[in-house]
């Protein structure tokens, strides 16, 4: 089974865990990067006019830089992200829309400090149509993440 870890990281936390996990389980990685990078002001959720708020509440697609080569070769895709408003950031949704998920197994991990996984699984399901979402969990460190992957 070939595994891909696709992740979006606003401040580096998710990236650090995803890269460590990839080394542990021998998986490929793909960083989900918006074409226009986020600034600190863009992700200030306390500001109702910030970019993250406009994107989430406007239900806007966020163009992604690059694509996963040979996506069809992966059987399992782990998707990591910080929780924004109880679910994945819009850039993750846009990433998912670009691929055929038929027959793939998907698992979601979030690295948010204060909130849980929320309705991430339910809200991301339409964007990975044809895939089976195995689980969705919020993790705090690499040991939690490794234990969770073993349980899949």
PDB file of C-alpha atoms in Angstrom:
ATOM      1  CA  UNK A   1       0.000   0.000   0.000  1.00  0.00           C
ATOM      2  CA  UNK A   2       1.349   3.407  -0.981  1.00  0.00           C
ATOM      3  CA  UNK A   3       0.596   6.322   1.346  1.00  0.00           C
ATOM      4  CA  UNK A   4       0.555  10.071   0.773  1.00  0.00           C
ATOM      5  CA  UNK A   5       0.482  12.639   3.546  1.00  0.00           C
ATOM      6  CA  UNK A   6      -1.033  15.836   2.173  1.00  0.00           C
ATOM      7  CA  UNK A   7      -1.019  18.725   4.604  1.00  0.00           C
ATOM      8  CA  UNK A   8      -1.743  22.414   4.954  1.00  0.00           C
ATOM      9  CA  UNK A   9       0.192  24.255   7.626  1.00  0.00           C
ATOM     10  CA  UNK A  10      -0.532  27.882   8.477  1.00  0.00           C
ATOM     11  CA  UNK A  11       2.166  28.313  11.111  1.00  0.00           C
ATOM     12  CA  UNK A  12       4.385  25.255  10.771  1.00  0.00           C
ATOM     13  CA  UNK A  13       2.843  22.934  13.380  1.00  0.00           C
ATOM     14  CA  UNK A  14       1.086  20.631  10.946  1.00  0.00           C
ATOM     15  CA  UNK A  15       4.094  20.595   8.609  1.00  0.00           C
ATOM     16  CA  UNK A  16       6.427  19.482  11.400  1.00  0.00           C
ATOM     17  CA  UNK A  17       4.171  16.579  12.404  1.00  0.00           C
ATOM     18  CA  UNK A  18       3.452  15.533   8.817  1.00  0.00           C
ATOM     19  CA  UNK A  19       7.128  15.433   7.885  1.00  0.00           C
ATOM     20  CA  UNK A  20       8.064  13.464  11.028  1.00  0.00           C
ATOM     21  CA  UNK A  21       5.248  10.996  10.386  1.00  0.00           C
ATOM     22  CA  UNK A  22       6.292  10.548   6.752  1.00  0.00           C
ATOM     23  CA  UNK A  23       9.774   9.493   7.881  1.00  0.00           C
ATOM     24  CA  UNK A  24       8.325   7.083  10.441  1.00  0.00           C
ATOM     25  CA  UNK A  25       5.881   5.317   8.114  1.00  0.00           C
ATOM     26  CA  UNK A  26       7.804   5.847   4.852  1.00  0.00           C
ATOM     27  CA  UNK A  27       5.186   7.910   3.065  1.00  0.00           C
ATOM     28  CA  UNK A  28       5.340  10.626   0.436  1.00  0.00           C
ATOM     29  CA  UNK A  29       4.324  14.167   1.338  1.00  0.00           C
ATOM     30  CA  UNK A  30       2.634  17.026  -0.459  1.00  0.00           C
ATOM     31  CA  UNK A  31       2.333  20.443   1.133  1.00  0.00           C
ATOM     32  CA  UNK A  32      -0.999  22.042   0.290  1.00  0.00           C
ATOM     33  CA  UNK A  33       0.056  25.646  -0.323  1.00  0.00           C
ATOM     34  CA  UNK A  34      -2.260  28.425  -1.406  1.00  0.00           C
ATOM     35  CA  UNK A  35      -1.072  30.217  -4.541  1.00  0.00           C
ATOM     36  CA  UNK A  36      -1.148  33.408  -2.490  1.00  0.00           C
ATOM     37  CA  UNK A  37       0.573  32.600   0.835  1.00  0.00           C
ATOM     38  CA  UNK A  38      -1.137  33.559   4.081  1.00  0.00           C
ATOM     39  CA  UNK A  39       0.274  36.329   6.218  1.00  0.00           C
ATOM     40  CA  UNK A  40      -0.161  36.501   9.976  1.00  0.00           C
ATOM     41  CA  UNK A  41      -2.890  39.106   9.450  1.00  0.00           C
ATOM     42  CA  UNK A  42      -4.649  36.809   6.956  1.00  0.00           C
ATOM     43  CA  UNK A  43      -5.115  34.090   9.579  1.00  0.00           C
ATOM     44  CA  UNK A  44      -6.182  36.388  12.426  1.00  0.00           C
ATOM     45  CA  UNK A  45      -9.616  34.853  12.989  1.00  0.00           C
ATOM     46  CA  UNK A  46     -10.447  37.543  15.570  1.00  0.00           C
ATOM     47  CA  UNK A  47     -10.579  40.129  12.771  1.00  0.00           C
ATOM     48  CA  UNK A  48     -13.893  39.702  10.909  1.00  0.00           C
ATOM     49  CA  UNK A  49     -12.300  41.220   7.800  1.00  0.00           C
ATOM     50  CA  UNK A  50      -9.293  38.878   7.726  1.00  0.00           C
ATOM     51  CA  UNK A  51      -8.728  36.670   4.709  1.00  0.00           C
ATOM     52  CA  UNK A  52      -9.474  33.417   6.557  1.00  0.00           C
ATOM     53  CA  UNK A  53     -12.867  34.768   7.644  1.00  0.00           C
ATOM     54  CA  UNK A  54     -13.740  36.048   4.182  1.00  0.00           C
ATOM     55  CA  UNK A  55     -12.791  32.704   2.629  1.00  0.00           C
ATOM     56  CA  UNK A  56     -14.645  30.544   5.156  1.00  0.00           C
ATOM     57  CA  UNK A  57     -17.835  32.534   5.369  1.00  0.00           C
ATOM     58  CA  UNK A  58     -17.814  33.357   1.665  1.00  0.00           C
ATOM     59  CA  UNK A  59     -17.306  29.633   0.928  1.00  0.00           C
ATOM     60  CA  UNK A  60     -14.498  30.602  -1.437  1.00  0.00           C
ATOM     61  CA  UNK A  61     -12.138  28.242  -3.208  1.00  0.00           C
ATOM     62  CA  UNK A  62      -8.494  28.959  -2.464  1.00  0.00           C
ATOM     63  CA  UNK A  63      -6.270  28.113  -5.453  1.00  0.00           C
ATOM     64  CA  UNK A  64      -3.549  25.602  -4.613  1.00  0.00           C
ATOM     65  CA  UNK A  65       0.033  25.796  -5.851  1.00  0.00           C
ATOM     66  CA  UNK A  66       1.169  22.634  -7.617  1.00  0.00           C
ATOM     67  CA  UNK A  67      -0.356  19.171  -7.948  1.00  0.00           C
ATOM     68  CA  UNK A  68       0.397  15.690  -6.687  1.00  0.00           C
ATOM     69  CA  UNK A  69       2.172  13.688  -9.375  1.00  0.00           C
ATOM     70  CA  UNK A  70       0.749  10.215  -9.968  1.00  0.00           C
ATOM     71  CA  UNK A  71      -2.045  10.688  -7.434  1.00  0.00           C
ATOM     72  CA  UNK A  72      -3.723   7.568  -8.777  1.00  0.00           C
ATOM     73  CA  UNK A  73      -0.801   5.474  -7.424  1.00  0.00           C
ATOM     74  CA  UNK A  74      -1.761   6.165  -3.793  1.00  0.00           C
ATOM     75  CA  UNK A  75      -4.078   3.800  -1.921  1.00  0.00           C
ATOM     76  CA  UNK A  76      -4.200   5.806   1.288  1.00  0.00           C
ATOM     77  CA  UNK A  77      -4.091   9.560   1.837  1.00  0.00           C
ATOM     78  CA  UNK A  78      -3.640  11.149   5.239  1.00  0.00           C
ATOM     79  CA  UNK A  79      -4.730  14.788   5.201  1.00  0.00           C
ATOM     80  CA  UNK A  80      -3.436  17.113   7.905  1.00  0.00           C
ATOM     81  CA  UNK A  81      -4.508  20.653   8.704  1.00  0.00           C
ATOM     82  CA  UNK A  82      -5.176  23.121  11.526  1.00  0.00           C
ATOM     83  CA  UNK A  83      -8.846  23.359  12.501  1.00  0.00           C
ATOM     84  CA  UNK A  84     -10.522  26.517  11.248  1.00  0.00           C
ATOM     85  CA  UNK A  85     -14.135  26.974  12.347  1.00  0.00           C
ATOM     86  CA  UNK A  86     -14.562  23.322  13.295  1.00  0.00           C
ATOM     87  CA  UNK A  87     -13.351  21.929   9.977  1.00  0.00           C
ATOM     88  CA  UNK A  88     -10.578  22.002   7.376  1.00  0.00           C
ATOM     89  CA  UNK A  89      -9.544  25.356   5.884  1.00  0.00           C
ATOM     90  CA  UNK A  90     -10.966  26.071   2.424  1.00  0.00           C
ATOM     91  CA  UNK A  91      -7.568  25.532   0.785  1.00  0.00           C
ATOM     92  CA  UNK A  92      -7.832  21.850   1.815  1.00  0.00           C
ATOM     93  CA  UNK A  93     -11.280  21.589   0.220  1.00  0.00           C
ATOM     94  CA  UNK A  94      -9.944  23.112  -3.004  1.00  0.00           C
ATOM     95  CA  UNK A  95      -7.035  20.653  -2.986  1.00  0.00           C
ATOM     96  CA  UNK A  96      -9.404  17.718  -2.579  1.00  0.00           C
ATOM     97  CA  UNK A  97     -11.673  18.853  -5.427  1.00  0.00           C
ATOM     98  CA  UNK A  98      -8.806  18.471  -7.891  1.00  0.00           C
ATOM     99  CA  UNK A  99      -8.469  14.672  -7.635  1.00  0.00           C
ATOM    100  CA  UNK A 100     -10.367  11.446  -8.229  1.00  0.00           C
ATOM    101  CA  UNK A 101     -10.732   9.789  -4.820  1.00  0.00           C
ATOM    102  CA  UNK A 102     -12.497   6.659  -6.019  1.00  0.00           C
ATOM    103  CA  UNK A 103     -11.364   3.605  -4.044  1.00  0.00           C
ATOM    104  CA  UNK A 104      -8.945   5.488  -1.800  1.00  0.00           C
ATOM    105  CA  UNK A 105      -8.823   5.309   1.968  1.00  0.00           C
ATOM    106  CA  UNK A 106      -8.566   8.717   3.631  1.00  0.00           C
ATOM    107  CA  UNK A 107      -7.829   9.691   7.212  1.00  0.00           C
ATOM    108  CA  UNK A 108      -7.816  13.218   8.611  1.00  0.00           C
ATOM    109  CA  UNK A 109      -5.655  14.672  11.350  1.00  0.00           C
ATOM    110  CA  UNK A 110      -5.867  18.149  12.790  1.00  0.00           C
ATOM    111  CA  UNK A 111      -3.299  20.048  14.826  1.00  0.00           C
ATOM    112  CA  UNK A 112      -5.335  22.827  16.339  1.00  0.00           C
ATOM    113  CA  UNK A 113      -4.507  23.991  19.833  1.00  0.00           C
ATOM    114  CA  UNK A 114      -7.870  24.767  21.368  1.00  0.00           C
ATOM    115  CA  UNK A 115     -10.595  23.101  19.378  1.00  0.00           C
ATOM    116  CA  UNK A 116     -11.383  19.490  18.586  1.00  0.00           C
ATOM    117  CA  UNK A 117     -11.786  17.863  15.194  1.00  0.00           C
ATOM    118  CA  UNK A 118     -15.315  19.282  14.920  1.00  0.00           C
ATOM    119  CA  UNK A 119     -17.267  18.175  11.867  1.00  0.00           C
ATOM    120  CA  UNK A 120     -14.183  17.886   9.681  1.00  0.00           C
ATOM    121  CA  UNK A 121     -15.026  14.385   8.506  1.00  0.00           C
ATOM    122  CA  UNK A 122     -18.587  15.224   7.509  1.00  0.00           C
ATOM    123  CA  UNK A 123     -17.683  18.516   5.896  1.00  0.00           C
ATOM    124  CA  UNK A 124     -14.771  17.120   3.880  1.00  0.00           C
ATOM    125  CA  UNK A 125     -16.638  14.022   2.658  1.00  0.00           C
ATOM    126  CA  UNK A 126     -18.195  15.716  -0.424  1.00  0.00           C
ATOM    127  CA  UNK A 127     -14.733  16.818  -1.585  1.00  0.00           C
ATOM    128  CA  UNK A 128     -13.311  13.275  -1.462  1.00  0.00           C
ATOM    129  CA  UNK A 129     -16.258  11.635  -3.174  1.00  0.00           C
ATOM    130  CA  UNK A 130     -15.632   7.930  -3.765  1.00  0.00           C
ATOM    131  CA  UNK A 131     -13.172   7.598  -0.880  1.00  0.00           C
ATOM    132  CA  UNK A 132     -13.727   5.924   2.441  1.00  0.00           C
ATOM    133  CA  UNK A 133     -12.849   8.267   5.300  1.00  0.00           C
ATOM    134  CA  UNK A 134     -11.463   5.954   7.953  1.00  0.00           C
ATOM    135  CA  UNK A 135     -11.124   8.376  10.836  1.00  0.00           C
ATOM    136  CA  UNK A 136     -10.612  11.984  11.871  1.00  0.00           C
ATOM    137  CA  UNK A 137      -8.702  12.999  14.972  1.00  0.00           C
ATOM    138  CA  UNK A 138      -6.998  15.978  16.590  1.00  0.00           C
ATOM    139  CA  UNK A 139      -3.433  15.277  17.681  1.00  0.00           C
ATOM    140  CA  UNK A 140      -0.965  17.217  19.786  1.00  0.00           C
ATOM    141  CA  UNK A 141       2.343  15.487  19.136  1.00  0.00           C
ATOM    142  CA  UNK A 142       4.104  12.916  16.962  1.00  0.00           C
ATOM    143  CA  UNK A 143       3.524  10.051  19.406  1.00  0.00           C
ATOM    144  CA  UNK A 144      -0.248  10.593  19.323  1.00  0.00           C
ATOM    145  CA  UNK A 145      -0.102  10.788  15.545  1.00  0.00           C
ATOM    146  CA  UNK A 146       1.941   7.572  15.186  1.00  0.00           C
ATOM    147  CA  UNK A 147      -0.400   5.687  17.561  1.00  0.00           C
ATOM    148  CA  UNK A 148      -3.407   6.887  15.601  1.00  0.00           C
ATOM    149  CA  UNK A 149      -1.919   5.786  12.255  1.00  0.00           C
ATOM    150  CA  UNK A 150      -1.207   2.326  13.696  1.00  0.00           C
ATOM    151  CA  UNK A 151      -4.890   2.056  14.679  1.00  0.00           C
ATOM    152  CA  UNK A 152      -6.169   2.738  11.163  1.00  0.00           C
TER     153      UNK A 152
END
